[in-house]
Structure formats: C-alpha cells, structure tokens
Amino acid sequence: MADSDGEYISDDDHGTRSKKRTRDGKPKRNAATWETFKQTWEVPVGESAEGGRPSLEAEIRRRLAVDTEPVQRGIIRHMMLVLDMSFAMADKDLMGPNPYRLTVNYAIEFVQVFFAQNPISQLGILGLRDGLAITISRMGGNAEEHIEKLKAYRDKYDPQGNPSLQNALEMCRGSLYDTPSHGTREVLIIYGALFTIDPKDIQDTIKDLINDRIRVTIIGLAAEVHICKHICRRTNGDMDGYYRVAHHEQHFHELFLASTTPPVTRTKEQDNPSLLMMGFPSRKLAAKNTLVLCGCHSKPCREIYTCTRCQIAVCRLPIECPVCRLTLVQSTHLARSYHHIFPLRNWVAVSWAEAAAAGSVSCYSCLDPFPPIPQDTIMRAAEDLATGEDNGNSARNKAPTLIGVSESGRYACQVCRNHFCIDCDVYAHEKVHNCPGCQSDVRE
C-alpha cells in the first residue's frame, strides 16, 4: 500500500533507518572497506591519530642510545651522495609504490639538513643508471643548487638500466681527489639493487679508496649484499655498522638523516693540529641604482660579500673564493658546526617524587604547565622533608638515570637541574643544541 494512505504505518517513524541522500535525491552510499584501507606506506611509523607524541617519545629513546661524550670529528666534510636510479628502484616491493621518487624526496630533505648542520661542508650528487655514474650536481656548498638539480632530474628521468658500484666509486674518487686533507672524504650510497655490473675488478677500486682515505657508507633498500658490506668494512677500518639495510620507510628516513652527523676521526687519520686560514667578510650593498657581478656565478647582485684577501665579490656564504681559494664563512657557520664536537648532554627523566621535591609546575623554557603532581606523592615528600628521612622518594642524593620517557612529563638537565617538557627536550637537542637553563645562568 502506498505510504500516502492514511492507514499506512511506517516501521521507521523515528528515523532510525533513514539514510543520507545526495543532491539528486539518491541514497548516499557508504564507503566500502577496501576504499578506506590504508597501505603500510601511507601510515607514518610511530605516529598516532592524536598527534606526534609517540614519535617524540621514540625520538628520545633513540637519542638515549647515542653516546654524547665529546669526540674528535671532522666538521669540514666533503661528501658524494650516490643514488641508485636503475630498474631496481621501480620495484614496488622496496619502499612503497614508488621507491625512486621516495628516495629523491628523502635526498632533497637530506641536502637541507646536511647544510643546516654542516654549513662549511661541500656535497656532490651522482646517479646510477645504464651501468654508468651520471653527475646530477657537482661538488659545492649551495644547498639550493643541489635541490634544484634533484627536482629537475626527478621530473625528467625514470629508473633505467643496471647499476655499477665500481663506476660510481671511481667517479667519487675522482671528485674527492683534490679536496684538502683537513676535511673528511665520504661517500654515501643509496642502493636498491641486489647486484652490480662492473667493467673491472672492484677489489682494485677498494684498495684505491683506502689509500685515498675515503669512507664509504651504503644504505640498502632490498636485502644485504655481500660486496656492499665488504666495501663499507674495508674503507672504515674493518669496523661494522656502516652498511645498513632499511626495514621500512621510517627506518630508511632515519638511516638517511643519520649521515648528517660527521663521522668520528680514526686514530690513523688524526693529523697534527694546524691552523686553517679563513676569511670573515661583511655584507655590503651596491651603490644606489647599481648592481655588482659576483665572482662565483657572474650574476648581477644587490647584496655582496667581499673577500678579505683579494676583494673579489661573492653572492653568498660559505664559499671558497674563486680567485684566491680562501674559505669565506661567517661566525655563525662555525658555531653551528661546533655542536658536533661537544654535543648537548641527554636530559634525565624526572619521577613524581623528584618533581614533588623540586616543586616544578611549568616548563622552564616555554612555561607550558606540567601534569599535576599526585597528592599522595606531595604528602610523602613533605613528610620526608619534615622528618629528614629518605624513603627512596627523594632525588637529592640519587644519581640521575637515563630511563627514557618520563612518567611526570618532566626532563631535567644534568647541569642546571631545571625541568623541561618533552617538546623543549626534542627541540633543544635537535635544533638549537643548547640548554636554555644553562644559557640563562649568569652565575660565575
């Protein structure tokens, strides 16, 4: 019976089974299960729907595993980045649906982080395809030029041919041959293939790399390859840990960016301390309605830096003077490289008892309020303070321990003893590399 009849009684008078309709009046279809399914490469590892808190905690755990003792490192680095662009990088089983574009995108991020943490270093980029080593970007210290070349190459070419490790290493060796001895010589290879097609014996190339003091680090994307492990071990003083295979995207990202930290100087490579001449030019503006051609690119510029030795004009810093070969830098560039030698010590997790004893209610740096201290913890701390006893709750005489994530949301500097939140902890160790509490302490 039609529902326009007065005697019709609908069994859905309360609208419990009503469906949403589209603009044309048709019922709106719910999304199928396969349409809402997310692939593993679409979900960032260590992230949650609520935000990035698990990733911050994972970052702290990872950093606690790194030794922060001061060691000798080479802050003037010369690195060649080699990217596998063979047919192997088109395999969707490596890293998501397009490992080739993922690798190039990570390489762009690597260039940015590399020059942010190593501003007085130089970088060159090569590509492996058709059995040859193709120059993508020559050795230089301008991050913008490297990024532009990578983006242009990514959009123009697709993976093709087979890779050749020997050709890549020989080309890297030629690019690093004329670099000064006071800097490091490094090669970082992103390798997705399980084989290499070489024209000659690669063992001879490995011996030449050892004689030239060139270190090789390889990140594999598929599986462990014996020749890659052999190259890394021989060129790094028979030490392991320089050849790693990425398990997933996040692991690949961590291994890639880990190479931005300068390597530890080996005993055999330590030279006698010597002075390195550098110039610290000031920024100058050209005269009104005029432009000046820079000596490095021959481009008209409004703002220039004048070499302190030969007075040639350059458009950016840091750079090597194109005339007298003097290294031109700013004091901030040296300061940003200094933290690799003396890294900021890890902050310790603060327990509820320690937080109650200190009475901290907000972060010392950003003033963000901490989680409130439980009342029973406050009462126990007050009783211990009144009686002068220590029942294990007081942290005044307790040695700090690195236990990872803090239960109270507080992290204490081992020098100034101030308490900070987890966001300031990560920011201080990853960005500024200084403790706000220690920097604000005016005591002699």
PDB file of C-alpha atoms in Angstrom, residues 92-263:
ATOM      1  CA  LYS A  92      57.138  -1.537  -5.643  1.00  0.00           C
ATOM      2  CA  ASP A  93      58.186  -4.119  -3.050  1.00  0.00           C
ATOM      3  CA  LEU A  94      61.119  -1.979  -1.871  1.00  0.00           C
ATOM      4  CA  MET A  95      59.723   1.177  -0.280  1.00  0.00           C
ATOM      5  CA  GLY A  96      56.103   1.871  -1.127  1.00  0.00           C
ATOM      6  CA  PRO A  97      54.576   2.291  -4.570  1.00  0.00           C
ATOM      7  CA  ASN A  98      57.399   4.469  -5.930  1.00  0.00           C
ATOM      8  CA  PRO A  99      60.762   3.952  -4.207  1.00  0.00           C
ATOM      9  CA  TYR A 100      62.538   6.069  -6.824  1.00  0.00           C
ATOM     10  CA  ARG A 101      60.602   9.258  -6.055  1.00  0.00           C
ATOM     11  CA  LEU A 102      60.704   8.477  -2.340  1.00  0.00           C
ATOM     12  CA  THR A 103      64.497   8.250  -2.449  1.00  0.00           C
ATOM     13  CA  VAL A 104      64.842  11.524  -4.346  1.00  0.00           C
ATOM     14  CA  ASN A 105      62.460  13.266  -1.934  1.00  0.00           C
ATOM     15  CA  TYR A 106      64.471  11.989   1.022  1.00  0.00           C
ATOM     16  CA  ALA A 107      67.634  13.135  -0.754  1.00  0.00           C
ATOM     17  CA  ILE A 108      66.199  16.658  -1.019  1.00  0.00           C
ATOM     18  CA  GLU A 109      65.484  16.650   2.704  1.00  0.00           C
ATOM     19  CA  PHE A 110      68.951  15.249   3.353  1.00  0.00           C
ATOM     20  CA  VAL A 111      70.565  18.140   1.473  1.00  0.00           C
ATOM     21  CA  GLN A 112      68.652  20.659   3.582  1.00  0.00           C
ATOM     22  CA  VAL A 113      69.558  19.009   6.893  1.00  0.00           C
ATOM     23  CA  PHE A 114      73.150  18.365   5.801  1.00  0.00           C
ATOM     24  CA  PHE A 115      73.924  22.016   5.127  1.00  0.00           C
ATOM     25  CA  ALA A 116      71.939  23.144   8.172  1.00  0.00           C
ATOM     26  CA  GLN A 117      74.181  21.047  10.430  1.00  0.00           C
ATOM     27  CA  ASN A 118      77.357  21.243   8.315  1.00  0.00           C
ATOM     28  CA  PRO A 119      77.333  24.742   6.803  1.00  0.00           C
ATOM     29  CA  ILE A 120      81.050  24.785   5.931  1.00  0.00           C
ATOM     30  CA  SER A 121      80.976  21.412   4.146  1.00  0.00           C
ATOM     31  CA  GLN A 122      80.551  20.524   0.481  1.00  0.00           C
ATOM     32  CA  LEU A 123      78.371  17.968  -1.275  1.00  0.00           C
ATOM     33  CA  GLY A 124      78.140  16.389  -4.713  1.00  0.00           C
ATOM     34  CA  ILE A 125      75.408  14.112  -6.125  1.00  0.00           C
ATOM     35  CA  LEU A 126      75.661  11.224  -8.602  1.00  0.00           C
ATOM     36  CA  GLY A 127      73.092   8.867 -10.120  1.00  0.00           C
ATOM     37  CA  LEU A 128      73.465   5.197 -11.121  1.00  0.00           C
ATOM     38  CA  ARG A 129      71.702   4.193 -14.363  1.00  0.00           C
ATOM     39  CA  ASP A 130      72.546   2.259 -17.543  1.00  0.00           C
ATOM     40  CA  GLY A 131      75.747   0.962 -15.944  1.00  0.00           C
ATOM     41  CA  LEU A 132      77.150   4.494 -15.655  1.00  0.00           C
ATOM     42  CA  ALA A 133      77.558   7.111 -12.954  1.00  0.00           C
ATOM     43  CA  ILE A 134      75.749  10.281 -14.029  1.00  0.00           C
ATOM     44  CA  THR A 135      76.608  13.649 -12.491  1.00  0.00           C
ATOM     45  CA  ILE A 136      73.491  15.284 -11.078  1.00  0.00           C
ATOM     46  CA  SER A 137      75.174  18.083  -9.161  1.00  0.00           C
ATOM     47  CA  ARG A 138      78.855  18.917  -8.859  1.00  0.00           C
ATOM     48  CA  MET A 139      80.696  19.368  -5.593  1.00  0.00           C
ATOM     49  CA  GLY A 140      79.596  22.604  -3.944  1.00  0.00           C
ATOM     50  CA  GLY A 141      78.235  24.243  -0.836  1.00  0.00           C
ATOM     51  CA  ASN A 142      74.987  25.725  -2.170  1.00  0.00           C
ATOM     52  CA  ALA A 143      72.002  23.686  -0.991  1.00  0.00           C
ATOM     53  CA  GLU A 144      69.561  25.440  -3.341  1.00  0.00           C
ATOM     54  CA  GLU A 145      71.516  24.414  -6.432  1.00  0.00           C
ATOM     55  CA  HIS A 146      71.603  20.768  -5.341  1.00  0.00           C
ATOM     56  CA  ILE A 147      67.862  20.748  -4.634  1.00  0.00           C
ATOM     57  CA  GLU A 148      67.017  22.319  -7.993  1.00  0.00           C
ATOM     58  CA  LYS A 149      69.120  19.727  -9.833  1.00  0.00           C
ATOM     59  CA  LEU A 150      67.488  16.869  -7.904  1.00  0.00           C
ATOM     60  CA  LYS A 151      63.963  18.102  -8.634  1.00  0.00           C
ATOM     61  CA  ALA A 152      64.738  18.593 -12.323  1.00  0.00           C
ATOM     62  CA  TYR A 153      66.263  15.123 -12.601  1.00  0.00           C
ATOM     63  CA  ARG A 154      63.360  13.523 -10.724  1.00  0.00           C
ATOM     64  CA  ASP A 155      60.751  15.029 -13.052  1.00  0.00           C
ATOM     65  CA  LYS A 156      62.696  14.352 -16.253  1.00  0.00           C
ATOM     66  CA  TYR A 157      64.069  10.815 -15.894  1.00  0.00           C
ATOM     67  CA  ASP A 158      62.748   7.441 -14.741  1.00  0.00           C
ATOM     68  CA  PRO A 159      64.725   4.451 -13.427  1.00  0.00           C
ATOM     69  CA  GLN A 160      66.567   2.702 -16.224  1.00  0.00           C
ATOM     70  CA  GLY A 161      69.333   0.146 -16.750  1.00  0.00           C
ATOM     71  CA  ASN A 162      71.546  -1.657 -14.254  1.00  0.00           C
ATOM     72  CA  PRO A 163      73.829  -0.136 -11.595  1.00  0.00           C
ATOM     73  CA  SER A 164      77.622  -0.274 -11.397  1.00  0.00           C
ATOM     74  CA  LEU A 165      79.201   0.258  -7.997  1.00  0.00           C
ATOM     75  CA  GLN A 166      82.712   0.394  -9.401  1.00  0.00           C
ATOM     76  CA  ASN A 167      81.918   3.211 -11.828  1.00  0.00           C
ATOM     77  CA  ALA A 168      80.255   5.161  -9.018  1.00  0.00           C
ATOM     78  CA  LEU A 169      83.194   4.696  -6.644  1.00  0.00           C
ATOM     79  CA  GLU A 170      85.729   5.633  -9.321  1.00  0.00           C
ATOM     80  CA  MET A 171      83.814   8.800 -10.149  1.00  0.00           C
ATOM     81  CA  CYS A 172      83.516   9.688  -6.453  1.00  0.00           C
ATOM     82  CA  ARG A 173      87.224   9.074  -6.033  1.00  0.00           C
ATOM     83  CA  GLY A 174      87.991  11.479  -8.862  1.00  0.00           C
ATOM     84  CA  SER A 175      85.718  14.159  -7.389  1.00  0.00           C
ATOM     85  CA  LEU A 176      87.280  13.839  -3.917  1.00  0.00           C
ATOM     86  CA  TYR A 177      90.885  13.594  -5.092  1.00  0.00           C
ATOM     87  CA  ASP A 178      91.612  17.345  -4.981  1.00  0.00           C
ATOM     88  CA  THR A 179      89.833  18.034  -1.688  1.00  0.00           C
ATOM     89  CA  PRO A 180      92.076  19.377   1.113  1.00  0.00           C
ATOM     90  CA  SER A 181      93.484  16.974   3.682  1.00  0.00           C
ATOM     91  CA  HIS A 182      91.984  18.821   6.663  1.00  0.00           C
ATOM     92  CA  GLY A 183      88.470  17.750   5.617  1.00  0.00           C
ATOM     93  CA  THR A 184      86.824  14.351   5.539  1.00  0.00           C
ATOM     94  CA  ARG A 185      86.216  12.393   2.340  1.00  0.00           C
ATOM     95  CA  GLU A 186      82.969  10.462   2.411  1.00  0.00           C
ATOM     96  CA  VAL A 187      80.712   8.577   0.016  1.00  0.00           C
ATOM     97  CA  LEU A 188      77.067   7.811   0.847  1.00  0.00           C
ATOM     98  CA  ILE A 189      75.332   5.337  -1.476  1.00  0.00           C
ATOM     99  CA  ILE A 190      71.596   4.599  -1.542  1.00  0.00           C
ATOM    100  CA  TYR A 191      71.437   1.168  -3.182  1.00  0.00           C
ATOM    101  CA  GLY A 192      68.281  -0.696  -4.134  1.00  0.00           C
ATOM    102  CA  ALA A 193      69.677  -3.402  -6.421  1.00  0.00           C
ATOM    103  CA  LEU A 194      70.923  -6.841  -5.410  1.00  0.00           C
ATOM    104  CA  PHE A 195      73.816  -6.938  -7.889  1.00  0.00           C
ATOM    105  CA  THR A 196      76.385  -4.750  -9.597  1.00  0.00           C
ATOM    106  CA  ILE A 197      77.735  -4.879 -13.153  1.00  0.00           C
ATOM    107  CA  ASP A 198      81.341  -3.669 -13.109  1.00  0.00           C
ATOM    108  CA  PRO A 199      83.806  -3.361 -16.005  1.00  0.00           C
ATOM    109  CA  LYS A 200      86.888  -4.394 -13.951  1.00  0.00           C
ATOM    110  CA  ASP A 201      87.886  -5.905 -10.632  1.00  0.00           C
ATOM    111  CA  ILE A 202      86.215  -3.873  -7.886  1.00  0.00           C
ATOM    112  CA  GLN A 203      88.848  -5.013  -5.368  1.00  0.00           C
ATOM    113  CA  ASP A 204      91.376  -2.705  -7.034  1.00  0.00           C
ATOM    114  CA  THR A 205      88.968   0.202  -6.573  1.00  0.00           C
ATOM    115  CA  ILE A 206      88.568  -0.659  -2.881  1.00  0.00           C
ATOM    116  CA  LYS A 207      92.350  -0.531  -2.404  1.00  0.00           C
ATOM    117  CA  ASP A 208      92.465   2.895  -4.077  1.00  0.00           C
ATOM    118  CA  LEU A 209      89.700   4.152  -1.776  1.00  0.00           C
ATOM    119  CA  ILE A 210      91.653   3.004   1.272  1.00  0.00           C
ATOM    120  CA  ASN A 211      94.827   4.714   0.044  1.00  0.00           C
ATOM    121  CA  ASP A 212      92.903   7.952  -0.581  1.00  0.00           C
ATOM    122  CA  ARG A 213      91.269   7.743   2.891  1.00  0.00           C
ATOM    123  CA  ILE A 214      87.736   7.766   1.514  1.00  0.00           C
ATOM    124  CA  ARG A 215      84.976   6.348   3.707  1.00  0.00           C
ATOM    125  CA  VAL A 216      82.012   4.590   2.129  1.00  0.00           C
ATOM    126  CA  THR A 217      78.592   4.206   3.749  1.00  0.00           C
ATOM    127  CA  ILE A 218      75.829   2.256   1.998  1.00  0.00           C
ATOM    128  CA  ILE A 219      72.112   2.099   2.806  1.00  0.00           C
ATOM    129  CA  GLY A 220      70.424  -0.898   1.197  1.00  0.00           C
ATOM    130  CA  LEU A 221      66.734  -0.964   0.338  1.00  0.00           C
ATOM    131  CA  ALA A 222      66.193  -4.625  -0.593  1.00  0.00           C
ATOM    132  CA  ALA A 223      68.454  -7.121   1.190  1.00  0.00           C
ATOM    133  CA  GLU A 224      72.033  -7.426   2.374  1.00  0.00           C
ATOM    134  CA  VAL A 225      74.576  -7.643  -0.446  1.00  0.00           C
ATOM    135  CA  HIS A 226      77.990  -9.078   0.401  1.00  0.00           C
ATOM    136  CA  ILE A 227      80.040  -6.739  -1.786  1.00  0.00           C
ATOM    137  CA  CYS A 228      78.371  -3.689  -0.218  1.00  0.00           C
ATOM    138  CA  LYS A 229      79.189  -4.934   3.272  1.00  0.00           C
ATOM    139  CA  HIS A 230      82.751  -5.701   2.190  1.00  0.00           C
ATOM    140  CA  ILE A 231      83.263  -2.204   0.746  1.00  0.00           C
ATOM    141  CA  CYS A 232      81.987  -0.456   3.872  1.00  0.00           C
ATOM    142  CA  ARG A 233      84.032  -2.626   6.196  1.00  0.00           C
ATOM    143  CA  ARG A 234      87.305  -2.227   4.303  1.00  0.00           C
ATOM    144  CA  THR A 235      87.021   1.540   3.854  1.00  0.00           C
ATOM    145  CA  ASN A 236      86.090   2.166   7.503  1.00  0.00           C
ATOM    146  CA  GLY A 237      88.995   0.479   9.234  1.00  0.00           C
ATOM    147  CA  ASP A 238      87.427  -3.011   9.367  1.00  0.00           C
ATOM    148  CA  MET A 239      84.586  -1.668  11.508  1.00  0.00           C
ATOM    149  CA  ASP A 240      80.962  -2.739  11.156  1.00  0.00           C
ATOM    150  CA  GLY A 241      77.883  -0.521  11.226  1.00  0.00           C
ATOM    151  CA  TYR A 242      78.460   1.449   8.027  1.00  0.00           C
ATOM    152  CA  TYR A 243      76.271  -0.800   5.869  1.00  0.00           C
ATOM    153  CA  ARG A 244      72.640  -0.951   6.923  1.00  0.00           C
ATOM    154  CA  VAL A 245      69.512  -2.293   5.240  1.00  0.00           C
ATOM    155  CA  ALA A 246      66.319  -0.284   5.750  1.00  0.00           C
ATOM    156  CA  HIS A 247      63.335  -2.221   7.095  1.00  0.00           C
ATOM    157  CA  HIS A 248      60.644   0.307   6.204  1.00  0.00           C
ATOM    158  CA  GLU A 249      60.181   3.935   5.201  1.00  0.00           C
ATOM    159  CA  GLN A 250      60.709   5.406   8.649  1.00  0.00           C
ATOM    160  CA  HIS A 251      63.837   3.330   9.186  1.00  0.00           C
ATOM    161  CA  PHE A 252      65.131   4.411   5.787  1.00  0.00           C
ATOM    162  CA  HIS A 253      64.484   8.036   6.705  1.00  0.00           C
ATOM    163  CA  GLU A 254      66.376   7.669   9.995  1.00  0.00           C
ATOM    164  CA  LEU A 255      69.354   5.960   8.371  1.00  0.00           C
ATOM    165  CA  PHE A 256      69.477   8.609   5.655  1.00  0.00           C
ATOM    166  CA  LEU A 257      69.476  11.580   8.029  1.00  0.00           C
ATOM    167  CA  ALA A 258      71.901   9.868  10.425  1.00  0.00           C
ATOM    168  CA  SER A 259      74.652  10.540   7.878  1.00  0.00           C
ATOM    169  CA  THR A 260      74.346  14.281   8.517  1.00  0.00           C
ATOM    170  CA  THR A 261      76.424  13.791  11.688  1.00  0.00           C
ATOM    171  CA  PRO A 262      80.183  13.928  10.989  1.00  0.00           C
ATOM    172  CA  PRO A 263      81.999  10.620  11.480  1.00  0.00           C
TER     173      PRO A 263
END
